[in-house]
Short mmCIF file of C-alpha atoms and ligand atoms in Angstrom, two decimals:
data_model
loop_
_atom_site.label_atom_id
_atom_site.label_comp_id
_atom_site.label_asym_id
_atom_site.label_seq_id
_atom_site.Cartn_x
_atom_site.Cartn_y
_atom_site.Cartn_z
CA MET A 25 0.20 0.01 0.17
CA HIS A 26 0.69 3.74 -0.90
CA LYS A 27 2.11 5.27 2.11
CA HIS A 28 1.22 9.70 2.00
CA LYS A 29 4.13 11.33 3.74
CA ILE A 30 2.59 13.57 6.01
CA ASN A 31 4.91 17.12 6.81
CA PRO A 32 3.89 18.30 10.61
CA PRO A 33 3.72 21.49 10.72
CA GLN A 34 6.69 23.59 11.04
CA THR A 35 6.23 25.07 14.29
CA ALA A 36 6.05 21.28 15.74
CA PHE A 37 10.28 21.15 15.29
CA ASP A 38 10.76 25.07 16.02
CA HIS A 39 12.61 26.33 19.09
CA LEU A 40 13.04 29.37 21.05
CA GLU A 41 15.97 30.86 20.81
CA LEU A 42 17.73 31.42 23.87
CA ARG A 43 16.85 35.50 23.30
CA GLU A 44 13.87 34.91 22.29
CA PHE A 45 12.82 33.01 25.43
CA GLN A 46 14.47 36.00 27.85
CA MET A 47 12.05 38.99 25.54
CA LEU A 48 8.96 37.19 26.14
CA ALA A 49 9.26 35.90 29.70
CA SER A 50 10.34 39.33 30.67
CA TYR A 51 7.56 40.65 28.67
CA ILE A 52 4.84 38.63 30.94
CA SER A 53 6.77 38.55 34.16
CA GLU A 54 6.81 42.75 33.81
CA TYR A 55 2.96 42.21 32.97
CA SER A 56 1.59 39.47 35.23
CA GLY A 57 4.42 38.60 37.53
CA ILE A 58 4.35 34.91 37.18
CA LYS A 59 8.21 34.18 36.99
CA MET A 60 9.95 32.96 34.58
CA PRO A 61 13.19 30.70 34.80
CA PRO A 62 14.91 29.29 32.38
CA THR A 63 13.67 26.19 33.85
CA LYS A 64 10.58 27.59 32.32
CA LYS A 65 11.63 27.52 28.82
CA THR A 66 9.46 23.29 27.71
CA MET A 67 6.32 25.12 28.85
CA LEU A 68 6.18 28.29 27.02
CA GLU A 69 7.17 26.93 23.63
CA GLY A 70 4.75 24.27 24.53
CA ARG A 71 2.49 26.29 25.20
CA LEU A 72 3.13 28.99 22.89
CA ARG A 73 3.09 26.40 19.87
CA ARG A 74 -0.60 26.43 20.53
CA ARG A 75 -0.79 30.08 19.65
CA LEU A 76 1.45 30.09 16.97
CA ARG A 77 -1.44 26.71 15.40
CA ALA A 78 -4.25 29.65 15.75
CA THR A 79 -2.57 33.16 15.04
CA GLY A 80 -1.09 31.17 11.52
CA ILE A 81 2.32 31.81 12.88
CA ALA A 82 5.24 30.01 11.38
CA THR A 83 7.74 29.96 13.54
CA PHE A 84 9.10 31.69 17.44
CA ALA A 85 10.66 34.12 15.69
CA GLU A 86 8.19 35.39 13.34
CA TYR A 87 5.56 35.62 16.34
CA CYS A 88 8.37 37.43 18.27
CA ARG A 89 8.88 39.99 15.27
CA TYR A 90 5.62 40.31 15.46
CA LEU A 91 4.94 41.35 19.29
CA PHE A 92 8.42 43.25 19.59
CA ASP A 93 8.89 44.47 16.11
CA GLU A 94 5.71 45.43 14.69
CA ASP A 95 3.39 46.26 16.84
CA GLY A 96 1.90 43.36 17.41
CA LEU A 97 1.33 43.32 21.41
CA GLU A 98 -0.95 45.49 22.21
CA SER A 99 -3.47 43.17 20.45
CA GLU A 100 -1.66 39.80 21.20
CA ALA A 101 -1.09 40.44 24.74
CA ILE A 102 -4.56 39.19 25.91
CA PHE A 103 -3.27 35.76 24.52
CA LEU A 104 0.21 35.63 25.46
CA ILE A 105 -1.15 35.88 28.98
CA ASP A 106 -3.84 32.96 28.78
CA ALA A 107 -1.67 30.75 27.33
CA VAL A 108 0.88 30.73 30.33
CA THR A 109 -1.44 31.29 33.31
CA THR A 110 -1.62 28.29 35.34
CA ASN A 111 -5.47 27.85 35.98
CA LYS A 112 -6.17 24.70 38.02
CA THR A 113 -8.73 25.33 40.41
CA ASP A 114 -11.78 22.78 41.83
CA PHE A 115 -14.86 23.23 43.58
CA PHE A 116 -14.21 23.18 47.67
CA ARG A 117 -10.75 23.37 46.40
CA GLU A 118 -8.54 23.06 50.17
CA ALA A 119 -11.50 22.78 52.01
CA ASN A 120 -10.73 23.68 55.56
CA HIS A 121 -11.18 27.39 54.17
CA PHE A 122 -14.93 27.03 53.52
CA ASP A 123 -15.19 25.14 56.88
CA VAL A 124 -13.71 28.12 58.60
CA LEU A 125 -15.68 30.41 56.01
CA LYS A 126 -18.89 28.88 57.59
CA ASN A 127 -17.99 28.62 61.08
CA VAL A 128 -15.89 31.38 62.09
CA ILE A 129 -15.75 33.65 59.80
CA VAL A 130 -19.32 34.90 59.06
CA PRO A 131 -20.86 34.40 62.34
CA ASP A 132 -17.85 36.71 63.72
CA LEU A 133 -18.38 39.54 60.93
CA ALA A 134 -22.96 38.75 61.84
CA GLU A 135 -22.06 39.63 65.23
CA GLY A 136 -20.11 42.51 64.50
CA GLY A 137 -22.95 44.27 62.80
CA VAL A 138 -21.87 42.78 58.97
CA ALA A 139 -25.32 41.41 57.47
CA ASP A 140 -24.47 42.78 53.73
CA LEU A 141 -21.15 40.71 53.48
CA ARG A 142 -18.86 41.18 50.30
CA ILE A 143 -16.07 38.89 49.61
CA TRP A 144 -13.71 38.36 47.15
CA SER A 145 -12.33 36.17 44.33
CA ALA A 146 -9.34 37.22 43.56
CA ALA A 147 -7.10 35.13 41.18
CA CYS A 148 -10.97 32.86 40.26
CA SER A 149 -9.45 31.42 37.31
CA THR A 150 -12.76 29.15 35.89
CA GLY A 151 -15.15 30.12 38.38
CA ALA A 152 -15.32 26.63 41.10
CA GLU A 153 -13.61 29.53 43.83
CA PRO A 154 -16.64 31.80 43.41
CA TYR A 155 -19.10 29.72 43.56
CA THR A 156 -18.73 27.87 46.46
CA MET A 157 -18.25 30.74 48.31
CA ALA A 158 -21.44 31.05 47.39
CA MET A 159 -23.22 27.70 47.85
CA VAL A 160 -21.07 29.07 51.77
CA LEU A 161 -23.02 31.89 52.04
CA GLU A 162 -26.37 31.81 50.69
CA GLU A 163 -26.74 28.84 53.53
CA ALA A 164 -26.18 31.16 55.78
CA VAL A 165 -28.73 33.69 54.02
CA GLU A 166 -30.79 30.56 53.87
CA GLU A 167 -30.27 29.99 57.88
CA ARG A 168 -30.45 34.06 59.16
CA GLN A 169 -27.07 34.15 59.77
CA LEU A 170 -26.73 37.35 57.10
CA ARG A 171 -28.86 38.96 54.49
CA SER A 172 -27.62 39.15 51.41
CA TYR A 173 -23.44 38.70 49.88
CA SER A 174 -21.78 39.51 47.06
CA VAL A 175 -19.03 37.50 45.64
CA LEU A 176 -16.50 39.60 43.33
CA ALA A 177 -14.66 37.50 42.09
CA THR A 178 -11.25 38.91 39.62
CA ASP A 179 -8.71 37.09 37.44
CA LEU A 180 -5.94 37.92 34.58
CA SER A 181 -6.92 35.09 32.17
CA THR A 182 -9.82 36.16 29.64
CA ASP A 183 -10.11 32.20 28.61
CA VAL A 184 -10.95 31.48 31.74
CA LEU A 185 -14.02 34.62 33.03
CA ALA A 186 -15.27 33.51 29.72
CA SER A 187 -15.89 30.00 30.95
CA ALA A 188 -16.47 30.57 34.82
CA ARG A 189 -19.33 33.08 33.48
CA LYS A 190 -20.86 30.10 31.76
CA GLY A 191 -20.93 28.52 35.34
CA ILE A 192 -21.00 25.26 32.76
CA TYR A 193 -18.82 22.60 34.58
CA PRO A 194 -17.90 18.85 33.63
CA THR A 195 -19.94 16.39 36.08
CA SER A 196 -16.90 15.33 37.99
CA MET A 197 -15.44 18.19 38.83
CA LEU A 198 -18.67 18.78 40.96
CA LYS A 199 -17.82 16.09 42.58
CA PRO A 200 -16.48 17.74 45.62
CA VAL A 201 -19.75 19.03 46.17
CA PRO A 202 -21.84 17.48 49.24
CA ALA A 203 -24.50 16.33 47.17
CA PRO A 204 -27.00 18.36 49.91
CA LEU A 205 -25.72 21.65 48.50
CA ARG A 206 -25.02 20.25 44.60
CA ARG A 207 -29.19 18.80 45.13
CA LYS A 208 -29.56 22.94 45.63
CA TYR A 209 -27.60 24.38 43.48
CA VAL A 210 -26.25 22.93 40.68
CA LEU A 211 -28.79 21.66 37.99
CA GLU A 212 -28.75 18.92 35.89
CA PRO A 213 -29.08 19.48 32.05
CA LYS A 214 -31.51 18.75 30.04
CA ASP A 215 -30.39 16.09 27.46
CA PRO A 216 -28.93 13.41 30.18
CA GLU A 217 -26.31 12.31 27.81
CA MET A 218 -24.46 15.69 28.34
CA ASP A 219 -21.75 15.03 30.67
CA CYS A 220 -21.54 18.46 31.89
CA MET A 221 -23.44 20.98 35.26
CA ARG A 222 -24.87 24.08 35.57
CA ILE A 223 -23.68 26.79 38.43
CA HIS A 224 -27.75 27.81 39.78
CA PRO A 225 -28.71 31.11 38.35
CA ARG A 226 -29.59 32.46 42.03
CA LEU A 227 -25.65 31.48 42.61
CA ARG A 228 -24.38 32.98 39.43
CA SER A 229 -26.25 36.50 39.64
CA ARG A 230 -24.46 36.23 42.86
CA VAL A 231 -21.16 36.38 41.43
CA GLY A 232 -19.61 39.77 39.34
CA PHE A 233 -16.50 38.40 37.33
CA ALA A 234 -13.93 41.27 35.63
CA ARG A 235 -11.00 40.98 33.93
CA MET A 236 -7.64 42.79 36.92
CA ASN A 237 -3.74 42.59 36.76
CA LEU A 238 -3.10 42.30 40.71
CA MET A 239 0.14 44.08 39.19
CA ASP A 240 -1.70 46.52 39.24
CA GLU A 241 -0.31 50.14 41.76
CA ALA A 242 -4.46 50.27 42.96
CA TYR A 243 -7.06 47.55 42.81
CA PRO A 244 -10.70 49.04 41.62
CA VAL A 245 -12.78 48.31 44.87
CA GLU A 246 -14.48 50.80 45.60
CA GLU A 247 -15.70 50.36 49.29
CA ALA A 248 -13.45 47.26 51.92
CA VAL A 249 -14.52 44.11 50.79
CA HIS A 250 -14.98 41.95 54.62
CA VAL A 251 -13.23 38.36 52.86
CA ILE A 252 -10.68 37.92 50.57
CA PHE A 253 -9.65 34.76 48.82
CA CYS A 254 -6.22 35.28 47.21
CA ARG A 255 -4.99 31.39 46.66
CA ASN A 256 -2.80 29.74 44.55
CA VAL A 257 -1.18 33.05 42.50
CA LEU A 258 1.08 34.32 44.43
CA ILE A 259 3.65 30.65 44.82
CA TYR A 260 3.97 32.63 40.56
CA PHE A 261 4.40 35.86 41.23
CA ASP A 262 8.44 36.74 43.71
CA LYS A 263 9.21 38.09 47.11
CA PRO A 264 8.53 42.00 46.23
CA THR A 265 6.29 40.56 43.92
CA GLN A 266 4.41 39.05 46.72
CA ALA A 267 4.79 41.62 49.00
CA LYS A 268 3.18 44.65 46.93
CA VAL A 269 0.35 42.24 46.51
CA LEU A 270 -0.24 41.53 49.32
CA SER A 271 -0.63 45.07 51.19
CA ARG A 272 -3.12 46.53 48.32
CA LEU A 273 -5.44 43.37 49.21
CA CYS A 274 -5.38 44.33 52.98
CA ASP A 275 -5.82 48.77 51.96
CA CYS A 276 -8.67 46.79 50.66
CA LEU A 277 -9.95 44.81 53.63
CA ALA A 278 -12.60 46.66 56.14
CA THR A 279 -10.91 46.66 59.62
CA GLY A 280 -11.22 42.79 61.08
CA GLY A 281 -11.55 41.03 57.92
CA TYR A 282 -10.74 38.27 56.34
CA LEU A 283 -7.57 37.17 54.40
CA THR A 284 -7.50 33.71 53.06
CA ILE A 285 -4.22 32.73 50.46
CA GLY A 286 -3.61 29.17 49.29
CA HIS A 287 -2.07 26.31 51.94
CA SER A 288 1.59 25.91 49.92
CA GLU A 289 2.08 30.09 50.43
CA THR A 290 2.80 32.02 53.32
CA ILE A 291 2.35 35.97 54.72
CA SER A 292 5.38 36.10 56.81
CA GLY A 293 8.11 38.00 56.96
CA PHE A 294 5.72 41.23 54.86
CA GLY A 295 4.98 42.75 57.91
CA LEU A 296 1.53 43.36 57.57
CA PRO A 297 -1.20 44.70 59.40
CA LEU A 298 -3.14 40.50 59.99
CA ARG A 299 -2.81 38.57 63.00
CA MET A 300 -3.51 34.60 62.11
CA ILE A 301 -6.44 33.06 62.74
CA SER A 302 -6.16 29.41 61.43
CA ASN A 303 -3.75 28.05 59.03
CA THR A 304 -3.37 30.46 56.33
CA VAL A 305 -6.40 32.48 57.24
CA PHE A 306 -5.40 35.45 58.80
CA GLN A 307 -7.28 38.70 59.29
CA ARG A 308 -7.10 42.20 58.82
CA LEU A 309 -5.99 44.40 62.54
C1 LIG B 24 -3.63 27.87 39.93
S1 LIG B 24 -5.43 29.63 39.86
C2 LIG B 24 -6.27 29.53 41.00
C3 LIG B 24 -7.05 29.78 41.41
C4 LIG B 24 -8.40 29.74 41.56
N1 LIG B 24 -7.82 30.44 43.40
C5 LIG B 24 -8.11 28.58 43.54
O1 LIG B 24 -6.96 27.99 44.41
O2 LIG B 24 -7.67 27.75 42.78
C6 LIG B 24 -4.21 31.03 39.23
C7 LIG B 24 -4.87 32.17 39.56
O3 LIG B 24 -4.80 32.91 39.54
C8 LIG B 24 -4.62 33.53 37.85
N2 LIG B 24 -3.48 35.26 37.82
C9 LIG B 24 -2.26 35.14 37.59
N3 LIG B 24 -1.58 36.46 38.06
C10 LIG B 24 -2.37 37.33 38.04
C11 LIG B 24 -2.33 38.45 38.17
N4 LIG B 24 -1.24 39.15 38.26
N5 LIG B 24 -3.63 38.98 38.01
C12 LIG B 24 -4.39 38.35 38.42
N6 LIG B 24 -5.09 37.03 38.22
C13 LIG B 24 -3.98 36.36 38.38
C14 LIG B 24 -4.52 32.88 36.50
O4 LIG B 24 -5.22 32.92 35.40
C15 LIG B 24 -4.90 31.41 37.40
O5 LIG B 24 -6.39 31.37 37.33
#
Protein backbone atom coordinates (compact mmCIF):
# COMPACT_ATOMS: atom_id res chain seq x y z
CA MET A 1 0.00 0.00 0.00
CA HIS A 2 1.26 3.42 -0.91
CA LYS A 3 1.90 5.53 2.16
CA HIS A 4 1.50 9.29 2.04
CA LYS A 5 4.27 11.24 3.67
CA ILE A 6 2.72 13.66 6.12
CA ASN A 7 4.63 16.89 6.68
CA PRO A 8 4.25 17.92 10.30
CA PRO A 9 3.69 21.63 10.77
CA GLN A 10 6.93 23.57 10.97
CA THR A 11 6.08 24.71 14.53
CA ALA A 12 6.38 21.15 15.82
CA PHE A 13 10.16 21.26 15.27
CA ASP A 14 10.73 24.90 16.02
CA HIS A 15 12.36 25.97 19.28
CA LEU A 16 12.58 29.26 21.09
CA GLU A 17 16.03 30.82 20.85
CA LEU A 18 17.35 31.89 24.24
CA ARG A 19 17.09 35.56 23.26
CA GLU A 20 13.45 35.12 22.19
CA PHE A 21 12.67 33.29 25.43
CA GLN A 22 14.26 36.10 27.43
CA MET A 23 12.25 38.77 25.62
CA LEU A 24 8.99 36.91 26.15
CA ALA A 25 9.85 35.99 29.75
CA SER A 26 10.68 39.55 30.78
CA TYR A 27 7.49 40.88 29.17
CA ILE A 28 5.34 38.19 30.86
CA SER A 29 6.84 38.64 34.32
CA GLU A 30 6.68 42.42 34.16
CA TYR A 31 3.06 42.40 33.00
CA SER A 32 1.63 39.58 35.12
CA GLY A 33 4.13 39.05 37.95
CA ILE A 34 4.50 35.40 36.92
CA LYS A 35 8.10 34.29 37.40
CA MET A 36 9.66 32.97 34.20
CA PRO A 37 13.00 31.31 35.02
CA PRO A 38 14.85 29.47 32.20
CA THR A 39 13.38 26.17 33.48
CA LYS A 40 10.02 27.33 32.07
CA LYS A 41 11.32 27.48 28.47
CA THR A 42 9.88 24.08 27.47
CA MET A 43 6.52 24.89 29.08
CA LEU A 44 6.39 28.22 27.23
CA GLU A 45 7.28 26.56 23.92
CA GLY A 46 4.51 24.00 24.34
CA ARG A 47 1.89 26.57 25.18
CA LEU A 48 2.92 29.03 22.49
CA ARG A 49 2.91 26.32 19.82
CA ARG A 50 -0.86 26.18 20.23
CA ARG A 51 -1.01 29.97 19.92
CA LEU A 52 1.15 29.91 16.79
CA ARG A 53 -1.19 27.37 15.21
CA ALA A 54 -4.20 29.54 16.10
CA THR A 55 -2.65 32.65 14.56
CA GLY A 56 -1.16 30.89 11.54
CA ILE A 57 2.30 32.22 12.39
CA ALA A 58 4.88 29.62 11.35
CA THR A 59 7.83 30.13 13.72
CA PHE A 60 8.67 31.51 17.16
CA ALA A 61 11.07 33.97 15.51
CA GLU A 62 8.24 35.33 13.39
CA TYR A 63 5.92 35.49 16.44
CA CYS A 64 8.52 37.49 18.40
CA ARG A 65 9.08 39.81 15.45
CA TYR A 66 5.33 40.38 15.29
CA LEU A 67 5.13 41.09 19.04
CA PHE A 68 8.18 43.24 19.58
CA ASP A 69 8.98 44.86 16.23
CA GLU A 70 5.58 45.25 14.63
CA ASP A 71 3.49 46.47 17.61
CA GLY A 72 1.65 43.14 17.78
CA LEU A 73 1.82 43.16 21.59
CA GLU A 74 -1.08 45.56 21.93
CA SER A 75 -3.55 43.06 20.50
CA GLU A 76 -1.68 39.85 21.32
CA ALA A 77 -0.86 40.46 25.01
CA ILE A 78 -4.19 39.04 26.24
CA PHE A 79 -3.65 35.79 24.31
CA LEU A 80 -0.02 35.52 25.36
CA ILE A 81 -1.04 35.86 29.01
CA ASP A 82 -3.93 33.41 28.56
CA ALA A 83 -1.39 30.95 27.18
CA VAL A 84 0.98 31.19 30.16
CA THR A 85 -1.40 31.26 33.14
CA THR A 86 -1.98 28.05 35.08
CA ASN A 87 -5.65 27.73 35.88
CA LYS A 88 -6.02 24.59 37.95
CA THR A 89 -8.89 24.92 40.38
CA ASP A 90 -11.59 22.85 42.12
CA PHE A 91 -14.85 23.24 44.01
CA PHE A 92 -14.18 23.18 47.76
CA ARG A 93 -10.42 23.21 47.07
CA GLU A 94 -8.52 23.33 50.38
CA ALA A 95 -11.86 22.59 52.01
CA ASN A 96 -10.91 23.73 55.52
CA HIS A 97 -10.98 27.35 54.25
CA PHE A 98 -14.69 26.96 53.55
CA ASP A 99 -15.24 25.41 57.00
CA VAL A 100 -13.52 28.45 58.52
CA LEU A 101 -15.66 30.75 56.34
CA LYS A 102 -18.85 29.05 57.52
CA ASN A 103 -18.01 28.40 61.17
CA VAL A 104 -15.70 31.26 62.15
CA ILE A 105 -15.71 34.15 59.67
CA VAL A 106 -19.45 34.49 58.93
CA PRO A 107 -20.54 34.20 62.62
CA ASP A 108 -17.82 36.67 63.69
CA LEU A 109 -18.69 39.24 61.02
CA ALA A 110 -22.42 38.82 61.69
CA GLU A 111 -21.85 39.37 65.40
CA GLY A 112 -19.90 42.52 64.51
CA GLY A 113 -22.95 43.86 62.65
CA VAL A 114 -22.15 42.85 59.04
CA ALA A 115 -25.47 41.89 57.40
CA ASP A 116 -24.54 42.28 53.73
CA LEU A 117 -21.25 40.49 53.28
CA ARG A 118 -18.84 41.45 50.49
CA ILE A 119 -16.35 38.75 49.52
CA TRP A 120 -13.65 38.74 46.80
CA SER A 121 -12.07 35.83 44.96
CA ALA A 122 -8.92 37.59 43.74
CA ALA A 123 -7.65 35.00 41.23
CA CYS A 124 -10.84 33.13 40.50
CA SER A 125 -9.78 31.03 37.49
CA THR A 126 -12.78 29.23 35.91
CA GLY A 127 -15.08 30.07 38.82
CA ALA A 128 -15.05 27.06 41.15
CA GLU A 129 -13.76 29.20 44.03
CA PRO A 130 -16.34 32.05 43.83
CA TYR A 131 -19.22 29.60 43.23
CA THR A 132 -18.11 27.56 46.26
CA MET A 133 -18.13 30.79 48.29
CA ALA A 134 -21.64 31.52 46.98
CA MET A 135 -22.89 28.07 48.05
CA VAL A 136 -21.57 28.56 51.59
CA LEU A 137 -22.94 32.10 51.86
CA GLU A 138 -26.30 31.21 50.34
CA GLU A 139 -26.66 28.69 53.18
CA ALA A 140 -25.73 31.39 55.70
CA VAL A 141 -28.52 33.59 54.28
CA GLU A 142 -30.97 30.71 54.52
CA GLU A 143 -29.94 30.17 58.14
CA ARG A 144 -30.48 33.91 58.73
CA GLN A 145 -26.89 34.56 59.75
CA LEU A 146 -26.64 37.10 56.91
CA ARG A 147 -29.19 39.25 55.07
CA SER A 148 -27.31 39.08 51.76
CA TYR A 149 -23.92 38.74 50.20
CA SER A 150 -22.09 39.58 46.97
CA VAL A 151 -19.09 37.90 45.42
CA LEU A 152 -16.53 39.78 43.35
CA ALA A 153 -14.48 37.39 41.22
CA THR A 154 -11.46 38.64 39.26
CA ASP A 155 -8.69 37.13 37.19
CA LEU A 156 -6.12 38.24 34.63
CA SER A 157 -7.02 35.64 32.03
CA THR A 158 -9.94 36.46 29.73
CA ASP A 159 -10.28 32.77 28.77
CA VAL A 160 -11.02 31.63 32.31
CA LEU A 161 -13.39 34.53 32.94
CA ALA A 162 -15.45 33.66 29.85
CA SER A 163 -15.78 30.10 31.04
CA ALA A 164 -16.50 31.16 34.66
CA ARG A 165 -19.36 33.42 33.53
CA LYS A 166 -21.07 30.48 31.84
CA GLY A 167 -20.94 28.46 35.06
CA ILE A 168 -20.95 25.12 33.23
CA TYR A 169 -18.64 22.35 34.47
CA PRO A 170 -17.93 18.70 33.67
CA THR A 171 -19.95 16.51 36.04
CA SER A 172 -16.76 15.01 37.51
CA MET A 173 -15.65 18.47 38.69
CA LEU A 174 -18.77 18.81 40.88
CA LYS A 175 -17.90 15.70 42.91
CA PRO A 176 -16.35 17.58 45.86
CA VAL A 177 -19.62 19.52 46.36
CA PRO A 178 -21.56 17.89 49.23
CA ALA A 179 -24.72 16.17 47.89
CA PRO A 180 -27.25 18.46 49.68
CA LEU A 181 -25.58 21.55 48.20
CA ARG A 182 -25.32 19.95 44.77
CA ARG A 183 -29.05 19.21 44.81
CA LYS A 184 -29.84 22.82 45.65
CA TYR A 185 -27.31 24.78 43.65
CA VAL A 186 -26.32 22.73 40.60
CA LEU A 187 -28.63 22.02 37.66
CA GLU A 188 -28.65 18.72 35.75
CA PRO A 189 -28.66 19.09 31.95
CA LYS A 190 -31.98 18.52 30.16
CA ASP A 191 -30.15 16.14 27.83
CA PRO A 192 -28.90 13.26 30.05
CA GLU A 193 -26.23 12.48 27.42
CA MET A 194 -24.48 15.73 28.30
CA ASP A 195 -21.78 15.16 30.87
CA CYS A 196 -21.87 18.62 32.40
CA MET A 197 -23.79 20.62 34.98
CA ARG A 198 -24.62 24.30 35.44
CA ILE A 199 -24.53 26.47 38.55
CA HIS A 200 -28.01 27.66 39.60
CA PRO A 201 -28.90 31.13 38.23
CA ARG A 202 -29.55 32.41 41.77
CA LEU A 203 -25.89 31.79 42.62
CA ARG A 204 -24.67 33.03 39.25
CA SER A 205 -26.51 36.31 39.78
CA ARG A 206 -24.58 36.85 43.05
CA VAL A 207 -21.13 36.60 41.45
CA GLY A 208 -19.75 39.50 39.42
CA PHE A 209 -16.76 38.64 37.22
CA ALA A 210 -14.19 41.20 36.08
CA ARG A 211 -10.72 41.21 34.57
CA MET A 212 -8.14 42.52 37.01
CA ASN A 213 -4.38 42.35 37.15
CA LEU A 214 -2.96 41.90 40.66
CA MET A 215 0.12 43.78 39.36
CA ASP A 216 -1.93 46.99 39.01
CA GLU A 217 -0.78 49.79 41.32
CA ALA A 218 -4.32 50.37 42.64
CA TYR A 219 -7.19 47.89 42.84
CA PRO A 220 -10.62 49.11 41.70
CA VAL A 221 -12.43 48.12 44.89
CA GLU A 222 -14.63 51.06 45.86
CA GLU A 223 -15.93 49.78 49.17
CA ALA A 224 -13.70 47.75 51.50
CA VAL A 225 -14.57 44.05 51.38
CA HIS A 226 -15.06 41.78 54.40
CA VAL A 227 -13.28 38.68 53.05
CA ILE A 228 -10.62 38.09 50.40
CA PHE A 229 -9.48 34.72 49.08
CA CYS A 230 -6.22 35.09 47.15
CA ARG A 231 -5.18 31.48 46.81
CA ASN A 232 -2.67 29.63 44.67
CA VAL A 233 -1.53 32.63 42.69
CA LEU A 234 1.10 34.20 44.99
CA ILE A 235 3.31 31.13 44.40
CA TYR A 236 3.84 32.29 40.81
CA PHE A 237 5.21 35.67 41.98
CA ASP A 238 8.61 36.56 43.46
CA LYS A 239 8.81 37.76 47.08
CA PRO A 240 8.82 41.55 46.41
CA THR A 241 5.76 41.13 44.17
CA GLN A 242 4.00 38.97 46.78
CA ALA A 243 4.68 41.70 49.39
CA LYS A 244 3.19 44.45 47.17
CA VAL A 245 0.12 42.39 46.21
CA LEU A 246 -0.59 41.40 49.82
CA SER A 247 -0.18 44.96 51.04
CA ARG A 248 -2.65 46.25 48.39
CA LEU A 249 -5.10 43.47 49.32
CA CYS A 250 -4.87 44.56 52.97
CA ASP A 251 -5.78 48.10 51.87
CA CYS A 252 -9.00 46.72 50.32
CA LEU A 253 -9.96 44.80 53.46
CA ALA A 254 -12.27 46.24 56.14
CA THR A 255 -10.82 46.33 59.65
CA GLY A 256 -11.66 42.97 61.24
CA GLY A 257 -12.03 41.43 57.76
CA TYR A 258 -10.33 38.21 56.68
CA LEU A 259 -7.69 37.20 54.13
CA THR A 260 -7.15 33.60 53.02
CA ILE A 261 -4.12 32.46 50.98
CA GLY A 262 -3.25 29.04 49.52
CA HIS A 263 -1.91 26.23 51.71
CA SER A 264 1.53 26.38 50.10
CA GLU A 265 1.77 30.17 50.44
CA THR A 266 2.97 32.37 53.30
CA ILE A 267 2.76 35.99 54.48
CA SER A 268 5.65 35.69 56.89
CA GLY A 269 8.31 38.38 56.75
CA PHE A 270 6.10 40.95 55.03
CA GLY A 271 5.10 42.95 58.14
CA LEU A 272 1.43 43.09 57.22
CA PRO A 273 -1.37 44.33 59.52
CA LEU A 274 -2.76 40.79 59.91
CA ARG A 275 -3.04 38.22 62.67
CA MET A 276 -3.28 34.51 61.99
CA ILE A 277 -6.52 32.89 63.10
CA SER A 278 -6.07 29.51 61.44
CA ASN A 279 -3.61 27.89 59.04
CA THR A 280 -3.35 30.37 56.06
CA VAL A 281 -6.35 32.44 57.29
CA PHE A 282 -5.69 35.93 58.70
CA GLN A 283 -7.67 38.77 60.22
CA ARG A 284 -7.06 42.44 59.33
CA LEU A 285 -6.01 44.45 62.38
C1 LIG B 1 -3.93 28.14 39.92
S1 LIG B 1 -5.22 29.30 39.63
C2 LIG B 1 -5.93 29.46 41.25
C3 LIG B 1 -7.44 29.53 41.22
C4 LIG B 1 -8.13 29.57 42.58
N1 LIG B 1 -7.76 30.73 43.34
C5 LIG B 1 -7.88 28.30 43.36
O1 LIG B 1 -7.12 28.33 44.34
O2 LIG B 1 -8.43 27.26 43.00
C6 LIG B 1 -4.26 30.82 39.47
C7 LIG B 1 -5.03 31.93 38.76
O3 LIG B 1 -4.30 33.15 38.93
C8 LIG B 1 -4.47 33.93 37.76
N2 LIG B 1 -3.42 34.96 37.69
C9 LIG B 1 -2.11 34.81 37.39
N3 LIG B 1 -1.48 35.99 37.42
C10 LIG B 1 -2.41 36.93 37.76
C11 LIG B 1 -2.37 38.33 37.96
N4 LIG B 1 -1.25 39.03 37.81
N5 LIG B 1 -3.53 38.96 38.30
C12 LIG B 1 -4.69 38.26 38.46
N6 LIG B 1 -4.78 36.93 38.28
C13 LIG B 1 -3.66 36.27 37.94
C14 LIG B 1 -4.40 32.90 36.64
O4 LIG B 1 -5.00 33.38 35.45
C15 LIG B 1 -5.14 31.71 37.26
O5 LIG B 1 -6.49 31.67 36.87
